[in-house]
């Protein structure tokens, strides 16, 4: 009976956490699971009416807001306007989106790749994403494909294989995240753990730039989840929010998170750690809780969502990450040599959210 009540409490707390994310998504983007909320409905209806329009000079403009509403970038949909004149792509403009500005700036160099091509020629092109801005790049490419199909009146739906992300780093990342989600449940050998931590850091972090963060949560809640290209973060979400319901608290942080992995690996270099008093540990733990609640209040009030761009996970997308984030991430890894997982234990807002979703509320006070 006690176990059942405890499980029910966890489910209710998890539901409350999802509600918090939903409110934040509406505050930031005015959308929920890809659908406009309240004041944005009129704008959305106009966008739907204007999927295709013709300018006075004969230019045909295709708006992909509804054509590609299921295509997601890092923070949600990445709508475009495609300008066609004389049967060829004249230019492509990005509409308002929720991508991290630095990442989208890198990806936006793709917008000129289709210029001068007919829709048929443009559809036949194989365009690679920009390194360091993978998700934003795929959002742009996906929107272009949907818009161009519409332009040539091609009603054919993308095949199952077209929907999948079959790049080598995605397939490798899926294998690694599935290993991390399953193998540690049965294998507890130190050698294997070191091997898995290295895979998490190199494949999921450095190569794939895949992790969970507040930007990911809000992006998924705002724009919805494209299952076919989000299999890796979906597995991560399961380990972060579902595993704790079955007694596996902190599983994502301990076994999968690439930033947690590199901190633990750095800690293995030096077995002589700094001794921290219980008082100092309590102070830092309270600081983490205070930081989390301050950020939550700001987010729910619709103020300063930019703090999400400074979570240290962003450093893995180092081609586009700010110098400040990269330096802070490196500093945390260095401190990890002397203090076990300092960012995880005393700062991480994402980890605090996992902790809240899996624990009785009374533990927070």
PDB file of C-alpha atoms in Angstrom, residues 37-241:
ATOM      1  CA  UNK A  37      -2.355  29.309 -27.977  1.00  0.00           C
ATOM      2  CA  UNK A  38      -4.654  32.302 -27.342  1.00  0.00           C
ATOM      3  CA  UNK A  39      -3.284  35.468 -28.893  1.00  0.00           C
ATOM      4  CA  UNK A  40      -1.346  33.670 -31.613  1.00  0.00           C
ATOM      5  CA  UNK A  41      -4.404  32.008 -33.148  1.00  0.00           C
ATOM      6  CA  UNK A  42      -5.239  34.900 -35.464  1.00  0.00           C
ATOM      7  CA  UNK A  43      -1.650  35.088 -36.649  1.00  0.00           C
ATOM      8  CA  UNK A  44      -1.620  31.321 -37.205  1.00  0.00           C
ATOM      9  CA  UNK A  45      -4.848  31.444 -39.213  1.00  0.00           C
ATOM     10  CA  UNK A  46      -3.367  34.154 -41.413  1.00  0.00           C
ATOM     11  CA  UNK A  47      -0.202  32.080 -41.909  1.00  0.00           C
ATOM     12  CA  UNK A  48      -2.324  29.120 -42.968  1.00  0.00           C
ATOM     13  CA  UNK A  49      -4.227  31.266 -45.484  1.00  0.00           C
ATOM     14  CA  UNK A  50      -0.955  32.647 -46.845  1.00  0.00           C
ATOM     15  CA  UNK A  51       0.750  29.277 -47.426  1.00  0.00           C
ATOM     16  CA  UNK A  52       1.126  30.460 -51.026  1.00  0.00           C
ATOM     17  CA  UNK A  53       0.792  34.001 -52.331  1.00  0.00           C
ATOM     18  CA  UNK A  54       1.884  36.018 -55.330  1.00  0.00           C
ATOM     19  CA  UNK A  55       3.603  39.397 -55.136  1.00  0.00           C
ATOM     20  CA  UNK A  56       2.807  42.259 -57.593  1.00  0.00           C
ATOM     21  CA  UNK A  57       5.973  41.501 -59.594  1.00  0.00           C
ATOM     22  CA  UNK A  58       4.855  37.905 -60.142  1.00  0.00           C
ATOM     23  CA  UNK A  59       7.095  36.341 -57.468  1.00  0.00           C
ATOM     24  CA  UNK A  60       5.501  33.282 -55.881  1.00  0.00           C
ATOM     25  CA  UNK A  61       6.006  33.036 -52.113  1.00  0.00           C
ATOM     26  CA  UNK A  62       5.573  29.753 -50.257  1.00  0.00           C
ATOM     27  CA  UNK A  63       5.263  29.848 -46.469  1.00  0.00           C
ATOM     28  CA  UNK A  64       6.210  26.533 -44.836  1.00  0.00           C
ATOM     29  CA  UNK A  65       4.681  27.281 -41.404  1.00  0.00           C
ATOM     30  CA  UNK A  66       1.907  24.734 -41.913  1.00  0.00           C
ATOM     31  CA  UNK A  67       3.405  22.659 -44.688  1.00  0.00           C
ATOM     32  CA  UNK A  68       6.294  21.633 -42.418  1.00  0.00           C
ATOM     33  CA  UNK A  69       4.858  22.123 -38.947  1.00  0.00           C
ATOM     34  CA  UNK A  70       6.048  18.615 -38.033  1.00  0.00           C
ATOM     35  CA  UNK A  71       9.662  19.398 -38.957  1.00  0.00           C
ATOM     36  CA  UNK A  72      11.633  20.484 -35.886  1.00  0.00           C
ATOM     37  CA  UNK A  73      14.930  22.182 -35.275  1.00  0.00           C
ATOM     38  CA  UNK A  74      16.599  22.339 -31.862  1.00  0.00           C
ATOM     39  CA  UNK A  75      13.953  24.592 -30.286  1.00  0.00           C
ATOM     40  CA  UNK A  76      10.913  23.727 -32.408  1.00  0.00           C
ATOM     41  CA  UNK A  77       9.613  24.477 -35.936  1.00  0.00           C
ATOM     42  CA  UNK A  78      11.835  26.449 -38.320  1.00  0.00           C
ATOM     43  CA  UNK A  79       9.387  28.010 -40.835  1.00  0.00           C
ATOM     44  CA  UNK A  80      10.672  29.559 -44.052  1.00  0.00           C
ATOM     45  CA  UNK A  81       9.439  31.664 -46.946  1.00  0.00           C
ATOM     46  CA  UNK A  82      10.592  30.437 -50.354  1.00  0.00           C
ATOM     47  CA  UNK A  83      10.549  33.044 -53.137  1.00  0.00           C
ATOM     48  CA  UNK A  84      10.166  31.662 -56.681  1.00  0.00           C
ATOM     49  CA  UNK A  85      10.511  33.868 -59.763  1.00  0.00           C
ATOM     50  CA  UNK A  86      10.860  32.751 -63.359  1.00  0.00           C
ATOM     51  CA  UNK A  87      10.457  29.154 -62.251  1.00  0.00           C
ATOM     52  CA  UNK A  88      13.535  29.291 -60.021  1.00  0.00           C
ATOM     53  CA  UNK A  89      14.288  29.865 -56.360  1.00  0.00           C
ATOM     54  CA  UNK A  90      15.134  33.518 -55.957  1.00  0.00           C
ATOM     55  CA  UNK A  91      15.757  33.586 -52.222  1.00  0.00           C
ATOM     56  CA  UNK A  92      14.797  31.904 -48.962  1.00  0.00           C
ATOM     57  CA  UNK A  93      13.953  33.820 -45.793  1.00  0.00           C
ATOM     58  CA  UNK A  94      13.711  32.460 -42.257  1.00  0.00           C
ATOM     59  CA  UNK A  95      10.582  33.342 -40.291  1.00  0.00           C
ATOM     60  CA  UNK A  96      10.366  33.742 -36.524  1.00  0.00           C
ATOM     61  CA  UNK A  97      11.509  30.629 -34.658  1.00  0.00           C
ATOM     62  CA  UNK A  98      12.661  29.489 -31.230  1.00  0.00           C
ATOM     63  CA  UNK A  99      16.163  28.339 -32.168  1.00  0.00           C
ATOM     64  CA  UNK A 100      19.150  29.455 -30.128  1.00  0.00           C
ATOM     65  CA  UNK A 101      20.315  32.586 -32.027  1.00  0.00           C
ATOM     66  CA  UNK A 102      23.987  31.576 -32.268  1.00  0.00           C
ATOM     67  CA  UNK A 103      23.147  28.110 -33.610  1.00  0.00           C
ATOM     68  CA  UNK A 104      20.607  29.415 -36.101  1.00  0.00           C
ATOM     69  CA  UNK A 105      23.027  32.055 -37.325  1.00  0.00           C
ATOM     70  CA  UNK A 106      25.452  29.254 -38.215  1.00  0.00           C
ATOM     71  CA  UNK A 107      22.726  27.176 -39.889  1.00  0.00           C
ATOM     72  CA  UNK A 108      21.311  30.137 -41.839  1.00  0.00           C
ATOM     73  CA  UNK A 109      24.201  29.992 -44.288  1.00  0.00           C
ATOM     74  CA  UNK A 110      22.218  27.140 -45.873  1.00  0.00           C
ATOM     75  CA  UNK A 111      19.467  29.529 -46.964  1.00  0.00           C
ATOM     76  CA  UNK A 112      21.304  30.469 -50.160  1.00  0.00           C
ATOM     77  CA  UNK A 113      22.128  26.906 -51.240  1.00  0.00           C
ATOM     78  CA  UNK A 114      18.987  26.538 -53.388  1.00  0.00           C
ATOM     79  CA  UNK A 115      19.121  29.920 -55.116  1.00  0.00           C
ATOM     80  CA  UNK A 116      18.917  29.752 -58.893  1.00  0.00           C
ATOM     81  CA  UNK A 117      17.535  26.200 -58.950  1.00  0.00           C
ATOM     82  CA  UNK A 118      14.155  25.070 -60.221  1.00  0.00           C
ATOM     83  CA  UNK A 119      12.018  23.362 -57.565  1.00  0.00           C
ATOM     84  CA  UNK A 120      12.756  19.997 -59.217  1.00  0.00           C
ATOM     85  CA  UNK A 121      16.495  20.654 -59.231  1.00  0.00           C
ATOM     86  CA  UNK A 122      16.406  21.916 -55.658  1.00  0.00           C
ATOM     87  CA  UNK A 123      14.551  18.817 -54.488  1.00  0.00           C
ATOM     88  CA  UNK A 124      17.177  16.583 -56.085  1.00  0.00           C
ATOM     89  CA  UNK A 125      20.022  18.324 -54.226  1.00  0.00           C
ATOM     90  CA  UNK A 126      21.756  16.586 -51.326  1.00  0.00           C
ATOM     91  CA  UNK A 127      22.426  19.303 -48.766  1.00  0.00           C
ATOM     92  CA  UNK A 128      24.451  18.542 -45.641  1.00  0.00           C
ATOM     93  CA  UNK A 129      23.798  20.301 -42.366  1.00  0.00           C
ATOM     94  CA  UNK A 130      26.186  22.823 -40.881  1.00  0.00           C
ATOM     95  CA  UNK A 131      28.542  21.287 -38.328  1.00  0.00           C
ATOM     96  CA  UNK A 132      27.737  22.623 -34.870  1.00  0.00           C
ATOM     97  CA  UNK A 133      24.158  23.528 -35.768  1.00  0.00           C
ATOM     98  CA  UNK A 134      22.835  20.115 -36.749  1.00  0.00           C
ATOM     99  CA  UNK A 135      19.259  20.403 -35.520  1.00  0.00           C
ATOM    100  CA  UNK A 136      18.697  23.904 -36.896  1.00  0.00           C
ATOM    101  CA  UNK A 137      20.210  22.759 -40.201  1.00  0.00           C
ATOM    102  CA  UNK A 138      17.902  19.766 -40.424  1.00  0.00           C
ATOM    103  CA  UNK A 139      14.958  22.036 -39.658  1.00  0.00           C
ATOM    104  CA  UNK A 140      15.873  24.315 -42.557  1.00  0.00           C
ATOM    105  CA  UNK A 141      16.461  21.419 -44.946  1.00  0.00           C
ATOM    106  CA  UNK A 142      13.200  19.720 -43.961  1.00  0.00           C
ATOM    107  CA  UNK A 143      11.210  22.925 -44.444  1.00  0.00           C
ATOM    108  CA  UNK A 144      12.785  23.464 -47.851  1.00  0.00           C
ATOM    109  CA  UNK A 145      11.883  19.940 -48.954  1.00  0.00           C
ATOM    110  CA  UNK A 146       8.266  20.319 -47.883  1.00  0.00           C
ATOM    111  CA  UNK A 147       7.966  23.759 -49.467  1.00  0.00           C
ATOM    112  CA  UNK A 148       9.533  22.623 -52.728  1.00  0.00           C
ATOM    113  CA  UNK A 149       7.268  19.571 -52.923  1.00  0.00           C
ATOM    114  CA  UNK A 150       4.330  21.896 -52.538  1.00  0.00           C
ATOM    115  CA  UNK A 151       5.741  24.146 -55.258  1.00  0.00           C
ATOM    116  CA  UNK A 152       5.876  21.352 -57.829  1.00  0.00           C
ATOM    117  CA  UNK A 153       2.432  20.061 -56.719  1.00  0.00           C
ATOM    118  CA  UNK A 154       3.990  16.821 -55.583  1.00  0.00           C
ATOM    119  CA  UNK A 155       1.440  15.304 -53.264  1.00  0.00           C
ATOM    120  CA  UNK A 156       3.583  12.272 -52.599  1.00  0.00           C
ATOM    121  CA  UNK A 157       4.297  11.872 -48.893  1.00  0.00           C
ATOM    122  CA  UNK A 158       7.871  11.234 -47.781  1.00  0.00           C
ATOM    123  CA  UNK A 159       8.642   7.549 -47.502  1.00  0.00           C
ATOM    124  CA  UNK A 160       9.378   5.886 -44.183  1.00  0.00           C
ATOM    125  CA  UNK A 161      13.100   5.991 -44.963  1.00  0.00           C
ATOM    126  CA  UNK A 162      12.925   9.685 -45.870  1.00  0.00           C
ATOM    127  CA  UNK A 163      11.581  10.429 -42.400  1.00  0.00           C
ATOM    128  CA  UNK A 164      14.467   8.720 -40.619  1.00  0.00           C
ATOM    129  CA  UNK A 165      17.773  10.386 -39.814  1.00  0.00           C
ATOM    130  CA  UNK A 166      20.198   7.747 -41.099  1.00  0.00           C
ATOM    131  CA  UNK A 167      23.450   9.673 -40.730  1.00  0.00           C
ATOM    132  CA  UNK A 168      26.344   7.731 -39.213  1.00  0.00           C
ATOM    133  CA  UNK A 169      26.541   9.863 -36.073  1.00  0.00           C
ATOM    134  CA  UNK A 170      22.811   9.468 -35.458  1.00  0.00           C
ATOM    135  CA  UNK A 171      22.924   5.687 -35.812  1.00  0.00           C
ATOM    136  CA  UNK A 172      26.028   5.498 -33.601  1.00  0.00           C
ATOM    137  CA  UNK A 173      24.360   7.754 -31.037  1.00  0.00           C
ATOM    138  CA  UNK A 174      21.247   5.567 -30.979  1.00  0.00           C
ATOM    139  CA  UNK A 175      23.361   2.461 -30.333  1.00  0.00           C
ATOM    140  CA  UNK A 176      25.283   4.210 -27.539  1.00  0.00           C
ATOM    141  CA  UNK A 177      22.190   5.616 -25.803  1.00  0.00           C
ATOM    142  CA  UNK A 178      20.445   2.218 -25.942  1.00  0.00           C
ATOM    143  CA  UNK A 179      23.550   0.583 -24.455  1.00  0.00           C
ATOM    144  CA  UNK A 180      23.578   3.181 -21.688  1.00  0.00           C
ATOM    145  CA  UNK A 181      19.854   2.689 -21.053  1.00  0.00           C
ATOM    146  CA  UNK A 182      19.995  -1.110 -20.808  1.00  0.00           C
ATOM    147  CA  UNK A 183      23.438  -2.580 -20.116  1.00  0.00           C
ATOM    148  CA  UNK A 184      24.114  -0.890 -16.724  1.00  0.00           C
ATOM    149  CA  UNK A 185      20.908  -2.476 -15.428  1.00  0.00           C
ATOM    150  CA  UNK A 186      22.675  -5.845 -15.662  1.00  0.00           C
ATOM    151  CA  UNK A 187      26.422  -5.139 -15.868  1.00  0.00           C
ATOM    152  CA  UNK A 188      28.177  -3.287 -13.041  1.00  0.00           C
ATOM    153  CA  UNK A 189      31.829  -3.861 -13.923  1.00  0.00           C
ATOM    154  CA  UNK A 190      34.154  -0.876 -13.609  1.00  0.00           C
ATOM    155  CA  UNK A 191      35.805  -1.477 -16.985  1.00  0.00           C
ATOM    156  CA  UNK A 192      32.500  -1.440 -18.772  1.00  0.00           C
ATOM    157  CA  UNK A 193      31.441   1.725 -16.943  1.00  0.00           C
ATOM    158  CA  UNK A 194      34.584   3.548 -18.079  1.00  0.00           C
ATOM    159  CA  UNK A 195      33.944   2.344 -21.640  1.00  0.00           C
ATOM    160  CA  UNK A 196      30.324   3.545 -21.533  1.00  0.00           C
ATOM    161  CA  UNK A 197      31.284   6.917 -20.067  1.00  0.00           C
ATOM    162  CA  UNK A 198      33.794   7.405 -22.890  1.00  0.00           C
ATOM    163  CA  UNK A 199      31.132   6.528 -25.470  1.00  0.00           C
ATOM    164  CA  UNK A 200      28.678   8.955 -23.876  1.00  0.00           C
ATOM    165  CA  UNK A 201      31.213  11.768 -23.943  1.00  0.00           C
ATOM    166  CA  UNK A 202      32.636  11.158 -27.419  1.00  0.00           C
ATOM    167  CA  UNK A 203      29.612   9.904 -29.387  1.00  0.00           C
ATOM    168  CA  UNK A 204      26.636  11.544 -27.680  1.00  0.00           C
ATOM    169  CA  UNK A 205      28.470  14.701 -26.637  1.00  0.00           C
ATOM    170  CA  UNK A 206      31.301  15.688 -28.959  1.00  0.00           C
ATOM    171  CA  UNK A 207      30.114  13.959 -32.143  1.00  0.00           C
ATOM    172  CA  UNK A 208      26.349  14.081 -31.873  1.00  0.00           C
ATOM    173  CA  UNK A 209      25.794  17.117 -29.661  1.00  0.00           C
ATOM    174  CA  UNK A 210      22.829  15.260 -28.123  1.00  0.00           C
ATOM    175  CA  UNK A 211      21.754  15.844 -24.526  1.00  0.00           C
ATOM    176  CA  UNK A 212      18.791  16.882 -22.397  1.00  0.00           C
ATOM    177  CA  UNK A 213      18.457  20.494 -21.311  1.00  0.00           C
ATOM    178  CA  UNK A 214      15.791  23.070 -20.608  1.00  0.00           C
ATOM    179  CA  UNK A 215      15.992  24.263 -24.229  1.00  0.00           C
ATOM    180  CA  UNK A 216      15.181  20.719 -25.348  1.00  0.00           C
ATOM    181  CA  UNK A 217      12.257  20.410 -22.904  1.00  0.00           C
ATOM    182  CA  UNK A 218      10.676  23.711 -23.933  1.00  0.00           C
ATOM    183  CA  UNK A 219      11.311  23.045 -27.627  1.00  0.00           C
ATOM    184  CA  UNK A 220       9.607  19.654 -27.509  1.00  0.00           C
ATOM    185  CA  UNK A 221       6.665  20.969 -25.477  1.00  0.00           C
ATOM    186  CA  UNK A 222       6.265  23.979 -27.748  1.00  0.00           C
ATOM    187  CA  UNK A 223       6.733  22.399 -31.152  1.00  0.00           C
ATOM    188  CA  UNK A 224       6.062  18.726 -30.477  1.00  0.00           C
ATOM    189  CA  UNK A 225       8.397  15.792 -31.036  1.00  0.00           C
ATOM    190  CA  UNK A 226       9.264  14.445 -34.457  1.00  0.00           C
ATOM    191  CA  UNK A 227       9.714  10.818 -33.390  1.00  0.00           C
ATOM    192  CA  UNK A 228      11.617   9.752 -36.521  1.00  0.00           C
ATOM    193  CA  UNK A 229      14.489  12.184 -35.996  1.00  0.00           C
ATOM    194  CA  UNK A 230      14.376  12.373 -32.187  1.00  0.00           C
ATOM    195  CA  UNK A 231      14.883   8.753 -31.165  1.00  0.00           C
ATOM    196  CA  UNK A 232      18.025   9.516 -29.147  1.00  0.00           C
ATOM    197  CA  UNK A 233      16.509  12.282 -26.985  1.00  0.00           C
ATOM    198  CA  UNK A 234      13.338  10.183 -26.579  1.00  0.00           C
ATOM    199  CA  UNK A 235      15.380   7.351 -25.047  1.00  0.00           C
ATOM    200  CA  UNK A 236      17.081   9.937 -22.845  1.00  0.00           C
ATOM    201  CA  UNK A 237      13.701  11.313 -21.725  1.00  0.00           C
ATOM    202  CA  UNK A 238      12.531   7.813 -20.807  1.00  0.00           C
ATOM    203  CA  UNK A 239      15.588   7.210 -18.621  1.00  0.00           C
ATOM    204  CA  UNK A 240      15.247  10.658 -17.030  1.00  0.00           C
ATOM    205  CA  UNK A 241      11.531  10.630 -16.196  1.00  0.00           C
TER     206      UNK A 241
END
